[in-house]
Amino acid sequence: MAIRRTTRARDAGDGLEQPRPRASSIDDAVTALLSLWLISGLMLDAWAHANKPGLETFFTPWHAVFYSGFAATAAWVLRLVFRHRSDGRAGLAAIPIGYGPTLVALAVFALSGLADMVWHTVFGIEDSIDILFSPSHLGLAISMFVIVTTPVRAAWSDPAPATLRRLWPALLGTGLAVAEVMVFLEYGNAMLMRATWIVTSFSEGGDDGSASRLAVRMVVTNATLLLPLLFLARRWGLPPGAALLTTTPLLILSGAETGGRNLSTLLSVLVAALGVELFARALRPTAERRRAYWLFAGLAPFFTWSLYLGVAASAVGRLPTVVELWTGAPIVAAAVGWLLGVLMLPAAPAATPR
């Protein structure tokens, strides 16, 4: 049984310790929805950089959506803190559990946004892979990750039952974090690939390196999709909808970045998420059910990437010509998934004999 710890902060006025407040489920829901606004602006910006070459200014409509989403999220979090201050709390005791790192991230985001405007003014607008390594963009990325995962931290120590009604803000926050991470790992996103490129890459046998690039993309995307589910399953189990909520934001992002030209690939991952939902219901992977957890960690990626390759082959009308690649890739994905499961939930230590 989980042990509930109460976080306390010292009130500088009377020297007494006050318990940190816990955000309500409605508070966390608003935080998650405002984070959705923020990440939607990021998706629009990613779409613009991928589909509108020759951008010459920082002041764009998608930046307006992005930074207004940040302003709304910051205003909401500050409102929560001041609401608790008006109840007589002071200092750290006014910050809801899980929201402390968010306040720091909001400040880092604001500074990174100013730095980004200056950077673009001095060095211009990036239009290739360099956009993913800009220092100001990395500052935005790290702070955004902390902001959108606020509902996860808020729910982590909550003893309430792990139902979808209670956890959907944390699940949505996790999905937004996955999408945000993959914005900056775009060069490793296998969901951006069209069916023709997938089949062609696994038909070349590595002569031009395309097979290696696809294999690496599959490994990176596999880990990015699976690790959040393993993380959630270890703490709460996986309530219905967990796989869909954590995968859908990345599906939308991947469609936006390609202008929808990879619909068959996106469809394969969506159907795979539905299958992963069924596996989660059947296996019930939790920290207490270690073997089921490990089996889920291997089975989910095997199904996902088998479907990924199968749908691509169906869309093109033929299988890749290198049999070893399309038969072995799902097995590699399953092995990597199982390894991640073991690392996330190692075997119980053997009892020490008396």
mmCIF file of C-alpha atoms in Angstrom, residues 31-314:
data_model
loop_
_atom_site.group_PDB
_atom_site.id
_atom_site.type_symbol
_atom_site.label_atom_id
_atom_site.label_comp_id
_atom_site.label_asym_id
_atom_site.label_seq_id
_atom_site.Cartn_x
_atom_site.Cartn_y
_atom_site.Cartn_z
ATOM 1 C CA THR A 31 -3.977 23.436 -16.175
ATOM 2 C CA ALA A 32 -4.013 20.536 -18.663
ATOM 3 C CA LEU A 33 -6.341 22.346 -21.079
ATOM 4 C CA LEU A 34 -4.254 25.532 -20.968
ATOM 5 C CA SER A 35 -1.172 23.392 -21.608
ATOM 6 C CA LEU A 36 -3.032 22.026 -24.635
ATOM 7 C CA TRP A 37 -3.368 25.622 -25.871
ATOM 8 C CA LEU A 38 0.375 26.122 -25.402
ATOM 9 C CA ILE A 39 1.345 22.912 -27.229
ATOM 10 C CA SER A 40 -1.171 23.649 -29.999
ATOM 11 C CA GLY A 41 0.780 26.835 -30.664
ATOM 12 C CA LEU A 42 3.975 24.788 -30.777
ATOM 13 C CA MET A 43 2.369 22.407 -33.288
ATOM 14 C CA LEU A 44 1.308 25.338 -35.471
ATOM 15 C CA ASP A 45 4.840 26.697 -35.342
ATOM 16 C CA ALA A 46 6.258 23.274 -36.270
ATOM 17 C CA TRP A 47 3.792 23.101 -39.180
ATOM 18 C CA ALA A 48 4.845 26.559 -40.373
ATOM 19 C CA HIS A 49 8.554 25.755 -40.286
ATOM 20 C CA ALA A 50 7.934 22.493 -42.179
ATOM 21 C CA ASN A 51 5.527 23.837 -44.799
ATOM 22 C CA LYS A 52 6.260 27.565 -45.187
ATOM 23 C CA PRO A 53 9.878 28.103 -46.252
ATOM 24 C CA GLY A 54 11.336 31.573 -46.155
ATOM 25 C CA LEU A 55 10.006 32.741 -42.790
ATOM 26 C CA GLU A 56 11.623 36.076 -42.034
ATOM 27 C CA THR A 57 10.062 37.339 -38.808
ATOM 28 C CA PHE A 58 9.510 36.350 -35.197
ATOM 29 C CA PHE A 59 6.037 37.949 -35.180
ATOM 30 C CA THR A 60 3.776 35.320 -36.753
ATOM 31 C CA PRO A 61 0.197 34.117 -36.067
ATOM 32 C CA TRP A 62 1.450 30.760 -34.761
ATOM 33 C CA HIS A 63 3.863 32.469 -32.381
ATOM 34 C CA ALA A 64 0.863 34.487 -31.187
ATOM 35 C CA VAL A 65 -1.031 31.277 -30.373
ATOM 36 C CA PHE A 66 2.070 29.789 -28.743
ATOM 37 C CA TYR A 67 2.927 32.718 -26.486
ATOM 38 C CA SER A 68 -0.686 33.542 -25.645
ATOM 39 C CA GLY A 69 -1.038 29.930 -24.485
ATOM 40 C CA PHE A 70 1.957 30.460 -22.246
ATOM 41 C CA ALA A 71 0.512 33.731 -20.890
ATOM 42 C CA ALA A 72 -2.811 32.048 -20.105
ATOM 43 C CA THR A 73 -1.096 29.114 -18.381
ATOM 44 C CA ALA A 74 1.146 31.427 -16.337
ATOM 45 C CA ALA A 75 -1.813 33.598 -15.298
ATOM 46 C CA TRP A 76 -3.755 30.530 -14.185
ATOM 47 C CA VAL A 77 -0.908 29.060 -12.109
ATOM 48 C CA LEU A 78 -0.246 32.413 -10.442
ATOM 49 C CA ARG A 79 -3.963 32.734 -9.724
ATOM 50 C CA LEU A 80 -3.890 29.369 -7.910
ATOM 51 C CA VAL A 81 -0.988 30.538 -5.748
ATOM 52 C CA PHE A 82 -2.587 33.888 -4.894
ATOM 53 C CA ARG A 83 -5.871 32.149 -4.128
ATOM 54 C CA HIS A 84 -4.137 30.105 -1.449
ATOM 55 C CA ARG A 85 -2.315 33.175 -0.175
ATOM 56 C CA SER A 86 -5.679 34.863 0.331
ATOM 57 C CA ASP A 87 -6.645 31.891 2.514
ATOM 58 C CA GLY A 88 -3.870 32.850 4.939
ATOM 59 C CA ARG A 89 -1.009 30.753 3.607
ATOM 60 C CA ALA A 90 2.433 32.244 3.078
ATOM 61 C CA GLY A 91 5.615 31.317 1.248
ATOM 62 C CA LEU A 92 5.849 27.758 -0.027
ATOM 63 C CA ALA A 93 2.657 26.824 1.826
ATOM 64 C CA ALA A 94 0.675 28.755 -0.807
ATOM 65 C CA ILE A 95 1.990 26.650 -3.717
ATOM 66 C CA PRO A 96 -0.093 23.539 -4.522
ATOM 67 C CA ILE A 97 1.705 20.218 -4.491
ATOM 68 C CA GLY A 98 3.335 19.625 -7.895
ATOM 69 C CA TYR A 99 3.167 23.275 -8.923
ATOM 70 C CA GLY A 100 6.463 24.455 -7.403
ATOM 71 C CA PRO A 101 8.643 23.368 -10.358
ATOM 72 C CA THR A 102 6.035 24.925 -12.652
ATOM 73 C CA LEU A 103 6.659 28.389 -11.209
ATOM 74 C CA VAL A 104 10.383 28.034 -11.914
ATOM 75 C CA ALA A 105 9.654 26.735 -15.432
ATOM 76 C CA LEU A 106 7.372 29.694 -16.167
ATOM 77 C CA ALA A 107 10.216 32.080 -15.378
ATOM 78 C CA VAL A 108 12.663 30.067 -17.514
ATOM 79 C CA PHE A 109 10.159 30.009 -20.373
ATOM 80 C CA ALA A 110 9.695 33.790 -20.256
ATOM 81 C CA LEU A 111 13.451 34.374 -20.320
ATOM 82 C CA SER A 112 13.912 31.845 -23.133
ATOM 83 C CA GLY A 113 11.138 33.520 -25.125
ATOM 84 C CA LEU A 114 12.873 36.887 -24.866
ATOM 85 C CA ALA A 115 16.164 35.247 -25.805
ATOM 86 C CA ASP A 116 14.464 33.600 -28.794
ATOM 87 C CA MET A 117 13.195 36.957 -30.073
ATOM 88 C CA VAL A 118 16.683 38.455 -29.766
ATOM 89 C CA TRP A 119 18.241 35.366 -31.360
ATOM 90 C CA HIS A 120 15.946 35.572 -34.381
ATOM 91 C CA THR A 121 16.587 39.294 -34.713
ATOM 92 C CA VAL A 122 20.362 38.811 -34.731
ATOM 93 C CA PHE A 123 20.759 35.455 -36.515
ATOM 94 C CA GLY A 124 17.519 35.192 -38.510
ATOM 95 C CA ILE A 125 14.897 32.427 -38.686
ATOM 96 C CA GLU A 126 16.091 28.813 -38.742
ATOM 97 C CA ASP A 127 14.706 26.711 -41.585
ATOM 98 C CA SER A 128 16.249 23.233 -41.182
ATOM 99 C CA ILE A 129 17.478 20.883 -38.461
ATOM 100 C CA ASP A 130 19.276 23.783 -36.758
ATOM 101 C CA ILE A 131 15.911 24.884 -35.355
ATOM 102 C CA LEU A 132 15.996 21.835 -33.076
ATOM 103 C CA PHE A 133 19.345 22.806 -31.522
ATOM 104 C CA SER A 134 18.925 26.544 -30.992
ATOM 105 C CA PRO A 135 19.808 27.313 -27.328
ATOM 106 C CA SER A 136 16.754 29.541 -26.898
ATOM 107 C CA HIS A 137 14.516 26.805 -28.324
ATOM 108 C CA LEU A 138 16.028 24.230 -25.980
ATOM 109 C CA GLY A 139 15.295 26.543 -23.038
ATOM 110 C CA LEU A 140 11.686 26.727 -24.215
ATOM 111 C CA ALA A 141 11.574 22.930 -24.644
ATOM 112 C CA ILE A 142 12.835 22.087 -21.168
ATOM 113 C CA SER A 143 10.585 24.607 -19.426
ATOM 114 C CA MET A 144 7.569 23.500 -21.497
ATOM 115 C CA PHE A 145 8.112 19.897 -20.461
ATOM 116 C CA VAL A 146 7.953 20.920 -16.795
ATOM 117 C CA ILE A 147 4.839 23.050 -17.386
ATOM 118 C CA VAL A 148 2.750 20.484 -19.267
ATOM 119 C CA THR A 149 3.577 17.692 -16.790
ATOM 120 C CA THR A 150 2.215 19.723 -13.857
ATOM 121 C CA PRO A 151 -0.948 17.549 -13.585
ATOM 122 C CA VAL A 152 1.258 14.431 -13.437
ATOM 123 C CA ARG A 153 3.191 15.764 -10.444
ATOM 124 C CA ALA A 154 -0.021 16.970 -8.809
ATOM 125 C CA ALA A 155 -1.638 13.537 -9.126
ATOM 126 C CA TRP A 156 1.456 11.557 -8.151
ATOM 127 C CA SER A 157 0.933 11.786 -4.381
ATOM 128 C CA ASP A 158 -2.864 11.887 -4.527
ATOM 129 C CA PRO A 159 -4.368 8.829 -2.786
ATOM 130 C CA ALA A 160 -7.589 9.108 -4.831
ATOM 131 C CA PRO A 161 -8.519 6.016 -6.920
ATOM 132 C CA ALA A 162 -6.726 5.791 -10.255
ATOM 133 C CA THR A 163 -9.764 6.285 -12.476
ATOM 134 C CA LEU A 164 -9.855 7.937 -15.883
ATOM 135 C CA ARG A 165 -12.009 10.709 -14.424
ATOM 136 C CA ARG A 166 -9.312 11.555 -11.895
ATOM 137 C CA LEU A 167 -6.251 10.925 -14.060
ATOM 138 C CA TRP A 168 -7.202 12.301 -17.484
ATOM 139 C CA PRO A 169 -5.412 15.652 -16.859
ATOM 140 C CA ALA A 170 -2.233 13.716 -15.997
ATOM 141 C CA LEU A 171 -2.672 11.461 -19.041
ATOM 142 C CA LEU A 172 -3.250 14.444 -21.329
ATOM 143 C CA GLY A 173 -0.240 16.221 -19.803
ATOM 144 C CA THR A 174 1.849 13.123 -20.494
ATOM 145 C CA GLY A 175 0.660 13.030 -24.104
ATOM 146 C CA LEU A 176 1.455 16.713 -24.566
ATOM 147 C CA ALA A 177 4.929 16.104 -23.136
ATOM 148 C CA VAL A 178 5.441 13.237 -25.615
ATOM 149 C CA ALA A 179 4.456 15.486 -28.530
ATOM 150 C CA GLU A 180 6.657 18.318 -27.286
ATOM 151 C CA VAL A 181 9.665 16.010 -26.936
ATOM 152 C CA MET A 182 9.152 14.687 -30.457
ATOM 153 C CA VAL A 183 9.076 18.225 -31.853
ATOM 154 C CA PHE A 184 12.725 18.425 -30.827
ATOM 155 C CA LEU A 185 13.444 14.840 -31.890
ATOM 156 C CA GLU A 186 11.850 15.325 -35.293
ATOM 157 C CA TYR A 187 14.816 13.647 -36.975
ATOM 158 C CA GLY A 188 13.911 10.491 -35.036
ATOM 159 C CA ASN A 189 10.135 10.477 -35.606
ATOM 160 C CA ALA A 190 9.095 7.406 -37.615
ATOM 161 C CA MET A 191 5.495 8.661 -37.763
ATOM 162 C CA LEU A 192 6.510 11.351 -40.265
ATOM 163 C CA MET A 193 7.316 8.722 -42.902
ATOM 164 C CA ARG A 194 4.994 8.013 -45.802
ATOM 165 C CA ALA A 195 4.215 4.448 -46.806
ATOM 166 C CA THR A 196 6.250 4.612 -50.006
ATOM 167 C CA TRP A 197 9.358 5.745 -48.154
ATOM 168 C CA ILE A 198 8.922 3.006 -45.522
ATOM 169 C CA VAL A 199 8.655 0.213 -48.086
ATOM 170 C CA THR A 200 11.440 1.645 -50.252
ATOM 171 C CA SER A 201 13.792 2.052 -47.287
ATOM 172 C CA PHE A 202 13.439 -1.593 -46.278
ATOM 173 C CA SER A 203 13.915 -2.655 -49.887
ATOM 174 C CA GLU A 204 17.365 -1.114 -50.333
ATOM 175 C CA GLY A 205 19.284 -3.384 -48.002
ATOM 176 C CA GLY A 206 21.242 -0.498 -46.561
ATOM 177 C CA ASP A 207 23.015 0.530 -49.763
ATOM 178 C CA ASP A 208 22.146 4.225 -49.355
ATOM 179 C CA GLY A 209 21.612 4.303 -45.596
ATOM 180 C CA SER A 210 17.829 4.741 -45.804
ATOM 181 C CA ALA A 211 17.186 1.391 -44.079
ATOM 182 C CA SER A 212 19.423 2.430 -41.179
ATOM 183 C CA ARG A 213 17.678 5.794 -40.886
ATOM 184 C CA LEU A 214 14.254 4.162 -40.752
ATOM 185 C CA ALA A 215 15.443 1.597 -38.202
ATOM 186 C CA VAL A 216 16.810 4.361 -35.950
ATOM 187 C CA ARG A 217 13.572 6.347 -36.280
ATOM 188 C CA MET A 218 11.594 3.278 -35.250
ATOM 189 C CA VAL A 219 13.754 2.746 -32.157
ATOM 190 C CA VAL A 220 13.479 6.408 -31.073
ATOM 191 C CA THR A 221 9.727 6.600 -31.641
ATOM 192 C CA ASN A 222 9.218 3.222 -30.005
ATOM 193 C CA ALA A 223 10.899 4.400 -26.798
ATOM 194 C CA THR A 224 9.078 7.745 -26.861
ATOM 195 C CA LEU A 225 5.657 6.082 -27.153
ATOM 196 C CA LEU A 226 6.303 3.245 -24.704
ATOM 197 C CA LEU A 227 8.181 4.855 -21.809
ATOM 198 C CA PRO A 228 5.290 7.126 -20.727
ATOM 199 C CA LEU A 229 2.942 4.129 -20.603
ATOM 200 C CA LEU A 230 5.426 2.137 -18.522
ATOM 201 C CA PHE A 231 5.875 5.148 -16.238
ATOM 202 C CA LEU A 232 2.119 5.496 -15.731
ATOM 203 C CA ALA A 233 1.553 1.754 -15.333
ATOM 204 C CA ARG A 234 4.188 1.523 -12.608
ATOM 205 C CA ARG A 235 2.437 4.206 -10.545
ATOM 206 C CA TRP A 236 -1.277 3.739 -11.244
ATOM 207 C CA GLY A 237 -1.822 0.993 -13.763
ATOM 208 C CA LEU A 238 -3.302 2.044 -17.096
ATOM 209 C CA PRO A 239 -6.910 3.275 -16.914
ATOM 210 C CA PRO A 240 -9.026 3.045 -20.084
ATOM 211 C CA GLY A 241 -7.951 5.641 -22.606
ATOM 212 C CA ALA A 242 -4.366 5.952 -21.361
ATOM 213 C CA ALA A 243 -2.736 4.807 -24.611
ATOM 214 C CA LEU A 244 -5.014 6.970 -26.757
ATOM 215 C CA LEU A 245 -4.557 10.107 -24.646
ATOM 216 C CA THR A 246 -0.781 9.777 -24.609
ATOM 217 C CA THR A 247 -0.533 8.985 -28.349
ATOM 218 C CA THR A 248 -3.087 11.342 -29.938
ATOM 219 C CA PRO A 249 -1.126 14.610 -29.470
ATOM 220 C CA LEU A 250 1.853 13.071 -31.268
ATOM 221 C CA LEU A 251 -0.432 11.860 -34.070
ATOM 222 C CA ILE A 252 -1.755 15.391 -34.543
ATOM 223 C CA LEU A 253 1.757 16.839 -34.477
ATOM 224 C CA SER A 254 3.059 14.322 -37.012
ATOM 225 C CA GLY A 255 0.150 15.048 -39.326
ATOM 226 C CA ALA A 256 0.690 18.795 -39.025
ATOM 227 C CA GLU A 257 4.402 18.578 -39.797
ATOM 228 C CA THR A 258 3.778 16.620 -43.000
ATOM 229 C CA GLY A 259 0.657 18.456 -44.139
ATOM 230 C CA GLY A 260 -1.293 15.194 -43.788
ATOM 231 C CA ARG A 261 0.697 13.407 -46.468
ATOM 232 C CA ASN A 262 1.351 10.412 -44.183
ATOM 233 C CA LEU A 263 -2.252 9.432 -43.393
ATOM 234 C CA SER A 264 -1.728 5.671 -43.727
ATOM 235 C CA THR A 265 1.151 5.816 -41.248
ATOM 236 C CA LEU A 266 -0.885 7.858 -38.783
ATOM 237 C CA LEU A 267 -3.804 5.466 -39.156
ATOM 238 C CA SER A 268 -1.573 2.484 -38.385
ATOM 239 C CA VAL A 269 -0.349 4.095 -35.134
ATOM 240 C CA LEU A 270 -3.901 5.069 -34.133
ATOM 241 C CA VAL A 271 -5.129 1.508 -34.616
ATOM 242 C CA ALA A 272 -2.056 0.263 -32.759
ATOM 243 C CA ALA A 273 -2.978 2.517 -29.807
ATOM 244 C CA LEU A 274 -6.415 0.881 -29.729
ATOM 245 C CA GLY A 275 -4.715 -2.507 -29.675
ATOM 246 C CA VAL A 276 -2.422 -1.405 -26.854
ATOM 247 C CA GLU A 277 -5.558 -0.407 -24.930
ATOM 248 C CA LEU A 278 -6.802 -3.995 -25.260
ATOM 249 C CA PHE A 279 -3.447 -5.414 -24.157
ATOM 250 C CA ALA A 280 -3.515 -3.151 -21.096
ATOM 251 C CA ARG A 281 -7.008 -4.367 -20.177
ATOM 252 C CA ALA A 282 -6.049 -8.021 -20.620
ATOM 253 C CA LEU A 283 -2.636 -7.934 -18.899
ATOM 254 C CA ARG A 284 -3.260 -5.205 -16.270
ATOM 255 C CA PRO A 285 0.437 -4.225 -16.027
ATOM 256 C CA THR A 286 1.271 -2.703 -12.641
ATOM 257 C CA ALA A 287 4.228 -2.574 -10.278
ATOM 258 C CA GLU A 288 2.705 -5.495 -8.364
ATOM 259 C CA ARG A 289 2.248 -7.588 -11.524
ATOM 260 C CA ARG A 290 5.854 -7.599 -12.726
ATOM 261 C CA ARG A 291 5.585 -10.387 -15.310
ATOM 262 C CA ALA A 292 2.477 -8.817 -16.838
ATOM 263 C CA TYR A 293 4.322 -5.488 -16.901
ATOM 264 C CA TRP A 294 7.283 -7.000 -18.747
ATOM 265 C CA LEU A 295 5.014 -8.869 -21.190
ATOM 266 C CA PHE A 296 3.121 -5.653 -21.944
ATOM 267 C CA ALA A 297 6.439 -3.833 -22.509
ATOM 268 C CA GLY A 298 7.364 -6.317 -25.241
ATOM 269 C CA LEU A 299 3.957 -7.071 -26.738
ATOM 270 C CA ALA A 300 2.809 -3.466 -27.255
ATOM 271 C CA PRO A 301 5.762 -2.437 -29.482
ATOM 272 C CA PHE A 302 5.709 -5.730 -31.388
ATOM 273 C CA PHE A 303 2.075 -5.130 -32.327
ATOM 274 C CA THR A 304 2.600 -1.419 -33.051
ATOM 275 C CA TRP A 305 5.512 -1.827 -35.444
ATOM 276 C CA SER A 306 4.149 -4.936 -37.127
ATOM 277 C CA LEU A 307 1.054 -2.900 -37.945
ATOM 278 C CA TYR A 308 3.183 0.074 -38.996
ATOM 279 C CA LEU A 309 5.025 -2.013 -41.582
ATOM 280 C CA GLY A 310 1.961 -4.017 -42.595
ATOM 281 C CA VAL A 311 -0.167 -0.935 -43.313
ATOM 282 C CA ALA A 312 2.688 0.654 -45.283
ATOM 283 C CA ALA A 313 3.016 -2.482 -47.403
ATOM 284 C CA SER A 314 -0.751 -2.584 -47.981
#
